[in-house]
Short mmCIF file of C-alpha atoms in Angstrom, two decimals:
data_model
loop_
_atom_site.label_atom_id
_atom_site.label_comp_id
_atom_site.label_asym_id
_atom_site.label_seq_id
_atom_site.Cartn_x
_atom_site.Cartn_y
_atom_site.Cartn_z
CA MET A 62 0.00 0.00 0.00
CA PRO A 63 2.22 2.85 -1.26
CA GLY A 64 2.04 5.91 0.97
CA LEU A 65 0.44 4.27 4.02
CA MET A 66 3.55 3.70 6.11
CA PRO A 67 5.01 7.24 5.63
CA PHE A 68 1.59 8.65 6.53
CA LEU A 69 1.27 6.59 9.72
CA LEU A 70 4.83 7.44 10.76
CA ALA A 71 4.33 11.14 10.09
CA VAL A 72 1.17 11.40 12.22
CA THR A 73 2.73 9.29 14.98
CA VAL A 74 5.83 11.51 15.08
CA PHE A 75 3.64 14.63 15.10
CA VAL A 76 1.55 13.39 18.04
CA ALA A 77 4.63 12.22 19.94
CA VAL A 78 6.62 15.45 19.45
CA GLY A 79 3.64 17.68 20.22
CA SER A 80 2.85 15.73 23.39
CA VAL A 81 6.44 15.60 24.69
CA SER A 82 6.96 19.27 23.89
CA GLY A 83 3.78 20.10 25.79
CA LEU A 84 4.86 18.13 28.86
CA LEU A 85 8.26 19.85 28.85
CA ASN A 86 6.46 23.21 28.75
CA GLY A 87 4.33 22.33 31.77
CA GLN A 88 1.03 21.81 29.93
CA GLN A 89 -1.69 19.66 31.49
CA PRO A 90 -1.87 16.03 30.24
CA SER A 91 -5.69 16.30 30.02
CA ASP A 92 -5.39 19.29 27.67
CA LEU A 93 -2.74 17.53 25.60
CA GLY A 94 -4.91 14.44 25.18
CA ARG A 95 -8.03 16.43 24.29
CA ILE A 96 -6.30 18.51 21.61
CA ALA A 97 -4.33 15.58 20.19
CA LEU A 98 -7.42 13.36 19.89
CA PRO A 99 -8.61 14.65 16.46
CA ALA A 100 -5.17 13.96 14.96
CA VAL A 101 -5.25 10.42 16.36
CA LEU A 102 -8.79 9.98 15.01
CA TYR A 103 -7.60 11.21 11.60
CA MET A 104 -4.82 8.60 11.55
CA ALA A 105 -6.97 5.73 12.86
CA THR A 106 -9.81 6.46 10.42
CA ALA A 107 -7.41 6.66 7.47
CA TYR A 108 -5.80 3.33 8.42
CA ALA A 109 -9.15 1.59 8.96
CA THR A 110 -10.55 2.96 5.67
CA THR A 111 -7.45 1.82 3.80
CA ARG A 112 -7.79 -1.71 5.16
CA VAL A 113 -11.50 -1.84 4.31
CA VAL A 114 -10.88 -0.67 0.73
CA MET A 115 -8.14 -3.27 0.27
CA THR A 116 -10.31 -6.19 1.43
CA CYS A 117 -13.99 -5.39 0.66
CA ASP A 118 -16.02 -5.42 -2.53
CA PRO A 119 -15.46 -1.94 -4.05
CA ALA A 120 -18.97 -1.77 -5.55
CA ALA A 121 -20.60 -2.59 -2.20
CA LEU A 122 -18.35 -0.12 -0.40
CA ARG A 123 -19.25 2.58 -2.90
CA ARG A 124 -22.97 2.00 -2.26
CA LEU A 125 -22.41 1.94 1.49
CA LEU A 126 -20.62 5.28 1.40
CA ALA A 127 -23.50 6.79 -0.60
CA VAL A 128 -26.00 5.59 2.02
CA ALA A 129 -23.74 6.83 4.82
CA ALA A 130 -23.40 10.26 3.21
CA LEU A 131 -27.18 10.51 2.85
CA ALA A 132 -27.80 9.29 6.40
CA TYR A 133 -25.24 11.76 7.77
CA VAL A 134 -27.27 14.76 6.69
CA ILE A 135 -30.63 13.37 7.80
CA SER A 136 -29.39 12.19 11.20
CA GLY A 137 -27.64 15.50 11.79
CA PHE A 138 -30.86 17.46 11.40
CA VAL A 139 -32.86 14.94 13.46
CA VAL A 140 -30.39 14.90 16.36
CA GLN A 141 -30.12 18.68 16.35
CA ARG A 142 -33.90 19.03 16.41
CA LEU A 143 -34.38 16.52 19.24
CA VAL A 144 -31.54 17.78 21.45
CA ASN A 145 -31.53 21.54 20.92
CA GLY A 146 -34.98 22.31 19.56
CA PRO A 147 -35.64 24.44 16.46
CA ILE A 148 -32.76 24.71 14.00
CA ASP A 149 -31.19 28.12 13.53
CA PHE A 150 -30.17 28.22 9.87
CA GLU A 151 -27.81 31.13 10.51
CA THR A 152 -25.53 28.91 12.62
CA VAL A 153 -26.49 25.45 11.39
CA ARG A 154 -23.19 24.88 9.60
CA PHE A 155 -21.42 25.01 12.97
CA GLN A 156 -24.01 22.81 14.69
CA ILE A 157 -24.44 20.05 12.13
CA LEU A 158 -22.25 20.03 9.08
CA GLY A 159 -18.70 19.90 10.35
CA GLY A 160 -16.29 18.97 7.58
CA ALA A 161 -18.90 17.25 5.42
CA THR A 162 -19.02 20.11 2.93
CA ILE A 163 -15.67 19.19 1.38
CA PRO A 164 -16.70 15.52 0.76
CA ALA A 165 -19.98 16.85 -0.65
CA ILE A 166 -18.09 18.89 -3.24
CA GLY A 167 -16.10 15.74 -4.02
CA TYR A 168 -19.33 13.90 -4.79
CA LEU A 169 -20.21 16.56 -7.35
CA GLU A 170 -16.80 16.09 -8.94
CA CYS A 171 -17.27 12.31 -9.11
CA MET A 172 -20.65 12.88 -10.79
CA ALA A 173 -18.87 14.58 -13.67
CA LEU A 174 -16.25 11.82 -13.91
CA PHE A 175 -18.32 8.67 -13.36
CA GLY A 176 -22.05 9.38 -13.29
CA LEU A 177 -23.99 8.27 -10.22
CA THR A 178 -26.36 5.49 -9.18
CA LEU A 179 -29.83 6.31 -7.80
CA THR A 180 -28.56 6.01 -4.22
CA GLU A 181 -25.67 8.29 -4.99
CA ILE A 182 -27.99 10.81 -6.63
CA GLY A 183 -29.81 10.97 -3.29
CA ALA A 184 -26.51 11.50 -1.54
CA MET A 185 -25.65 14.20 -4.07
CA GLY A 186 -28.97 15.91 -3.29
CA SER A 187 -27.96 16.03 0.36
CA ALA A 188 -24.60 17.37 -0.79
CA PHE A 189 -26.36 20.32 -2.37
CA VAL A 190 -28.07 20.97 0.97
CA LEU A 191 -24.69 20.96 2.70
CA LEU A 192 -23.20 23.32 0.15
CA PHE A 193 -26.20 25.61 0.32
CA LEU A 194 -25.98 25.90 4.11
CA SER A 195 -22.18 26.11 4.28
CA ILE A 196 -21.30 28.87 1.82
CA THR A 197 -18.24 30.76 3.03
CA ARG A 198 -15.26 32.22 1.22
CA THR A 199 -13.09 29.36 2.50
CA TYR A 200 -15.41 26.69 1.09
CA LEU A 201 -15.75 28.50 -2.21
CA MET A 202 -11.97 28.54 -2.56
CA SER A 203 -11.77 24.87 -1.59
CA ALA A 204 -14.43 24.01 -4.17
CA ALA A 205 -12.61 25.94 -6.89
CA VAL A 206 -9.36 24.03 -6.31
CA GLN A 207 -11.18 20.70 -5.93
CA LEU A 208 -12.91 21.11 -9.30
CA ALA A 209 -9.93 22.66 -11.11
CA PRO A 210 -8.38 19.31 -12.24
CA LEU A 211 -11.54 18.57 -14.27
CA ALA A 212 -10.62 21.43 -16.61
CA ALA A 213 -7.95 19.15 -18.09
CA GLY A 214 -10.69 17.00 -19.63
CA ALA A 215 -13.45 19.57 -20.10
CA ASN A 216 -13.96 18.70 -23.78
CA ARG A 217 -14.67 15.08 -22.83
CA LEU A 218 -16.65 15.59 -19.62
CA ILE A 219 -19.16 18.20 -20.78
CA GLY A 220 -22.23 16.28 -21.83
CA PRO A 221 -26.04 16.22 -21.45
CA ARG A 222 -25.94 14.97 -17.85
CA LEU A 223 -23.57 17.69 -16.66
CA ILE A 224 -25.37 20.42 -18.63
CA ALA A 225 -28.71 19.34 -17.13
CA ALA A 226 -27.25 19.47 -13.62
CA ILE A 227 -25.85 22.95 -14.22
CA VAL A 228 -29.21 24.16 -15.55
CA VAL A 229 -31.09 22.78 -12.52
CA VAL A 230 -28.65 24.38 -10.09
CA SER A 231 -28.81 27.70 -11.95
CA ILE A 232 -32.62 27.73 -11.88
CA PHE A 233 -32.59 26.94 -8.18
CA GLY A 234 -30.06 29.69 -7.48
CA VAL A 235 -31.93 32.33 -9.47
CA GLY A 236 -35.19 31.34 -7.83
CA PHE A 237 -33.67 31.63 -4.38
CA LEU A 238 -32.23 35.07 -5.12
CA VAL A 239 -35.55 36.31 -6.52
CA TYR A 240 -37.92 34.80 -3.95
CA GLY A 241 -35.64 34.27 -0.97
CA GLY A 242 -36.47 37.63 0.57
CA GLU A 243 -34.63 38.51 3.76
CA GLY A 244 -33.26 34.96 4.01
CA VAL A 245 -30.87 35.70 1.16
CA THR A 246 -28.79 37.96 3.36
CA ARG A 247 -27.92 35.05 5.64
CA TRP A 248 -25.91 33.57 2.77
CA THR A 249 -24.71 36.62 0.89
CA ASP A 250 -23.30 38.17 4.08
CA ARG A 251 -20.89 35.25 4.32
CA LEU A 252 -19.40 36.10 0.95
CA TYR A 253 -18.48 39.69 1.80
CA THR A 254 -15.75 40.77 4.16
CA GLN A 255 -16.64 42.47 7.41
CA ARG A 256 -14.92 45.84 7.32
CA THR A 257 -14.37 48.60 9.82
CA SER A 258 -15.27 52.22 9.05
CA SER A 259 -11.76 52.73 7.68
CA GLY A 260 -12.17 49.81 5.28
CA GLU A 261 -10.08 47.29 7.23
CA ASP A 262 -10.97 43.62 6.73
CA TYR A 263 -12.15 42.53 10.18
CA THR A 264 -11.68 38.78 9.64
CA LEU A 265 -8.32 39.12 7.95
CA TYR A 266 -7.04 41.36 10.75
CA THR A 267 -7.78 38.82 13.47
CA ARG A 268 -6.36 35.94 11.48
CA GLN A 269 -3.19 37.77 10.50
CA SER A 270 -2.54 38.70 14.10
CA GLU A 271 -2.88 35.03 15.06
CA TRP A 272 -0.62 33.92 12.19
CA ASP A 273 2.01 36.48 13.21
CA PHE A 274 1.84 35.22 16.80
CA MET A 275 2.36 31.58 15.78
CA ILE A 276 5.23 32.40 13.40
CA LYS A 277 6.98 34.51 16.04
CA HIS A 278 6.80 31.80 18.70
CA PHE A 279 7.72 29.06 16.23
CA GLU A 280 10.95 30.89 15.33
CA GLU A 281 11.62 32.11 18.89
CA THR A 282 14.29 29.56 19.92
CA THR A 283 16.05 26.53 18.47
CA GLN A 284 13.89 24.30 20.65
CA THR A 285 10.60 25.75 19.37
CA LEU A 286 11.92 25.64 15.81
CA VAL A 287 12.67 21.92 16.10
CA SER A 288 9.98 20.61 18.46
CA GLY A 289 7.41 23.41 18.74
CA ASN A 290 5.46 24.66 21.73
CA GLY A 291 3.25 21.65 22.49
CA PHE A 292 -0.35 20.68 21.80
CA ALA A 293 -1.80 22.90 24.54
CA ALA A 294 0.20 26.01 23.65
CA VAL A 295 -1.80 29.23 23.83
CA THR A 296 -2.25 31.44 20.76
CA THR A 297 -3.38 35.06 20.91
CA TYR A 298 -5.22 37.13 18.30
CA TYR A 299 -6.36 40.75 18.33
CA TYR A 300 -9.40 42.74 17.21
CA PRO A 301 -9.21 46.05 15.33
CA ARG A 302 -9.39 49.09 17.62
CA GLU A 303 -12.39 50.44 15.71
CA VAL A 304 -14.51 47.53 16.97
CA GLY A 305 -13.31 47.78 20.56
CA GLY A 306 -9.84 46.25 20.30
CA GLY A 307 -8.82 43.67 22.85
CA SER A 308 -7.55 40.14 22.39
CA GLU A 309 -8.60 36.56 22.84
CA ASN A 310 -6.71 33.34 23.41
CA SER A 311 -7.15 29.88 21.99
CA ILE A 312 -5.42 26.63 22.82
CA GLY A 313 -3.78 24.40 20.22
CA PHE A 314 -4.83 24.85 16.61
CA GLY A 315 -5.66 28.27 15.21
CA HIS A 316 -6.98 29.71 11.93
CA SER A 317 -4.33 27.97 9.82
CA GLN A 318 -3.62 24.34 10.41
CA HIS A 319 -0.45 24.43 8.36
CA LEU A 320 1.07 27.09 10.64
CA SER A 321 -0.43 25.41 13.70
CA LEU A 322 1.39 22.15 12.93
CA LEU A 323 4.72 23.98 12.99
CA PHE A 324 3.72 26.05 16.04
CA ILE A 325 2.74 22.91 17.98
CA ALA A 326 5.36 20.36 16.95
CA GLY A 327 8.05 22.28 15.07
CA ILE A 328 9.89 21.02 12.02
CA ALA A 329 10.42 17.56 13.51
CA GLY A 330 6.73 16.79 14.02
CA GLY A 331 4.69 19.37 12.13
CA GLY A 332 7.09 19.73 9.20
CA THR A 333 7.17 15.97 8.68
CA LEU A 334 3.37 15.72 8.61
CA LEU A 335 3.08 18.73 6.29
CA ALA A 336 5.52 17.15 3.82
CA VAL A 337 3.45 13.96 3.67
CA GLN A 338 0.13 15.83 3.35
CA PHE A 339 1.34 18.03 0.51
CA TRP A 340 2.81 14.99 -1.26
CA GLN A 341 -0.64 13.39 -1.02
CA PHE A 342 -2.13 16.63 -2.37
CA PHE A 343 0.17 16.55 -5.41
CA ASN A 344 -0.62 12.90 -6.18
CA ALA A 345 -4.35 13.52 -5.67
CA VAL A 346 -4.32 16.38 -8.20
CA MET A 347 -2.38 14.30 -10.73
CA LEU A 348 -4.80 11.39 -10.35
CA LEU A 349 -7.85 13.59 -10.99
CA ILE A 350 -6.18 15.21 -14.01
CA ARG A 351 -5.44 11.79 -15.48
CA LEU A 352 -9.00 10.60 -14.86
CA ALA A 353 -10.39 13.76 -16.45
CA ARG A 354 -8.29 13.29 -19.57
CA SER A 355 -8.69 9.52 -19.98
CA LYS A 356 -11.40 7.09 -20.95
CA PHE A 357 -11.71 4.25 -18.49
CA ASP A 358 -14.06 1.41 -17.54
CA GLY A 359 -15.90 3.16 -14.70
CA SER A 360 -13.97 1.20 -12.08
CA ASP A 361 -15.44 1.39 -8.58
CA LEU A 362 -11.88 1.52 -7.23
CA LEU A 363 -11.16 4.59 -9.33
CA PHE A 364 -14.38 6.19 -8.08
CA LEU A 365 -13.24 5.66 -4.46
CA ALA A 366 -9.75 6.96 -5.27
CA ALA A 367 -11.19 10.03 -7.02
CA TRP A 368 -13.51 10.85 -4.12
CA GLY A 369 -10.65 10.46 -1.65
CA SER A 370 -8.45 12.66 -3.84
CA SER A 371 -11.06 15.42 -3.90
CA ILE A 372 -11.42 15.31 -0.10
CA ILE A 373 -7.64 15.58 0.36
CA ILE A 374 -7.45 18.56 -2.01
CA GLY A 375 -10.32 20.37 -0.31
CA CYS A 376 -8.91 19.79 3.18
CA ILE A 377 -5.46 21.07 2.23
CA VAL A 378 -6.95 24.28 0.80
CA ALA A 379 -9.33 24.81 3.74
CA ASN A 380 -6.45 24.40 6.19
CA PHE A 381 -4.84 27.59 4.92
CA PHE A 382 -7.71 29.52 6.55
CA SER A 383 -9.06 27.16 9.21
CA SER A 384 -8.04 24.05 11.12
CA ILE A 385 -9.62 20.67 10.51
CA PHE A 386 -7.90 19.27 13.60
CA ASN A 387 -10.06 21.63 15.66
CA SER A 388 -13.03 19.32 15.04
CA ARG A 389 -13.42 15.58 15.44
CA GLY A 390 -16.00 15.50 12.64
CA TRP A 391 -13.68 17.28 10.22
CA SER A 392 -10.80 14.99 11.19
CA LEU A 393 -12.98 11.93 10.62
CA TRP A 394 -13.84 13.01 7.05
CA TYR A 395 -10.20 13.90 6.32
CA GLY A 396 -9.21 10.42 7.50
CA VAL A 397 -11.87 8.78 5.32
CA GLY A 398 -10.65 10.69 2.27
CA THR A 399 -7.02 9.81 2.97
CA GLY A 400 -7.85 6.13 3.44
CA LEU A 401 -9.92 6.01 0.25
CA PHE A 402 -7.10 7.57 -1.74
CA ILE A 403 -4.34 5.34 -0.37
CA GLY A 404 -6.34 2.10 -0.34
CA ALA A 405 -8.17 2.39 -3.67
CA ARG A 406 -5.08 3.63 -5.50
CA ALA A 407 -2.95 0.79 -4.10
CA ARG A 408 -5.54 -1.88 -4.86
CA TYR A 409 -6.11 -0.60 -8.39
CA LEU A 410 -2.37 -0.65 -9.12
CA ARG A 411 -2.09 -4.16 -7.65
CA GLU A 412 -4.98 -5.51 -9.74
CA LEU A 413 -3.65 -3.71 -12.79
CA GLY A 414 -0.36 -5.54 -12.40
CA MET A 415 -2.26 -8.84 -12.08
CA GLY A 416 -4.23 -8.13 -15.27
CA LEU A 417 -7.60 -7.94 -13.47
CA VAL A 418 -8.53 -4.41 -14.58
CA HIS A 419 -8.25 -2.27 -17.68
CA VAL A 420 -5.45 0.22 -18.06
CA VAL A 421 -6.54 3.84 -17.55
CA SER A 422 -5.40 5.46 -20.77
CA THR A 423 -6.54 7.11 -23.93
CA PRO A 424 -8.12 4.80 -26.55
CA GLY A 425 -5.70 2.19 -27.88
CA PRO A 426 -5.39 -1.57 -28.37
CA VAL A 427 -7.97 -3.59 -26.46
CA GLU A 428 -6.88 -4.64 -22.99
CA PRO A 429 -7.60 -8.12 -21.56
CA ALA A 430 -11.09 -8.47 -20.13
CA ARG A 431 -11.70 -8.38 -16.39
CA GLY A 432 -10.75 -11.66 -14.78
CA GLU A 433 -8.32 -12.84 -17.47
CA SER A 434 -4.74 -13.50 -16.47
CA ARG A 435 -1.97 -11.48 -17.95
CA PRO A 436 1.78 -11.42 -17.34
CA ASN A 437 2.96 -8.59 -15.14
CA VAL A 438 4.61 -6.67 -17.98
CA PRO A 439 4.65 -2.99 -18.96
CA PRO A 440 1.58 -1.82 -20.94
CA ALA A 441 3.67 -1.14 -24.04
CA VAL A 442 4.96 -4.74 -24.06
CA ALA A 443 1.43 -6.09 -23.55
CA ARG A 444 0.12 -4.06 -26.48
CA ARG A 445 2.98 -5.27 -28.72
CA ARG A 446 2.27 -8.89 -27.83
CA ALA A 447 -1.44 -8.41 -28.55
CA SER A 448 -0.61 -6.95 -31.98
CA LEU A 449 1.69 -9.88 -32.81
CA ALA A 450 -0.99 -12.35 -31.74
CA GLN A 451 -3.52 -10.70 -34.07
CA LEU A 452 -1.05 -10.85 -36.96
CA GLN A 453 -0.39 -14.57 -36.41
CA HIS A 454 -4.11 -15.36 -36.63
CA SER A 455 -4.80 -13.10 -39.61
CA PRO A 456 -5.68 -14.94 -42.92
CA ASN A 457 -3.60 -12.40 -44.89
CA ARG A 458 -0.47 -12.56 -42.84
#
């Protein structure tokens, strides 16, 4: 399973360095365990998902994930209604959705690449609900980068199904803007920056002050540069004076997970994990570009790998402006996406070498059918042998 062992080692080193650094800085073990838990959940979920993908029927797993995605939205609303009463749609994305918006965008991407079953269409409908309720500038940027690899195969992917989906979404959006009334402002306000009377970006000010704080304390000494400040280290951010000034503190991860990893565990722990995550990001982008450009057999393994790739890409982009490790739900989805990518990609490559699947490539000589044996040879050699075999059986040879 290429990529699994470096990933497990990187997360383990990050948790170990962040915990030891915290203990050396006098931080409470209970705080260290609480803040480190989402990272451990991320690793455990990724490992479990990888093992499941490598051993289970891919088609059944694909259907199960569609049902799970659909059930996630429904159960979230039901639990919220039973426990806390009426749902406030202005804050519902914090109460219910967690990190599910990024996987929802990934489902839309897989629709363009593979088409969807009826169950998955239901899950995609719930994905639209998630997207509709979760519109923020961060998610819009994540969606743009997630969908960008599809541009490589736009001339092949644009068809009646995709055009129909775009038309339906456009009609829905226009109808909401025309007839949504005051409710529209709940969504449009999230797309505009909050500014002070002098034109200062309120959100950017607070985040930049936090980023500056983390960078300063990361570079403060050789010890913090190498091993960081610990999981329960305190970060401080400030408000503009025009809105009252003042400051607030947070513990652990702040509004940039990439900086937070270095702030917490230094180059040894955070830098190692960042290197692995960005390597996964690069491979995920390349996989989606290749799928967008190529004609393939609709493999369920490739569907799982593509969905995992999209989740990884979205999480990496979102972590520039937020922190997925601040939420157990977000960390769970990130782990699922990582496990899908590692497991499905590894299993597809293994079965490709055994001759059990078709090669993902542009149209060319016919590959052996599913289930036929084939020597583990390079594709070019296999195509040459197939051509020679056809010549030997030709009546005009």
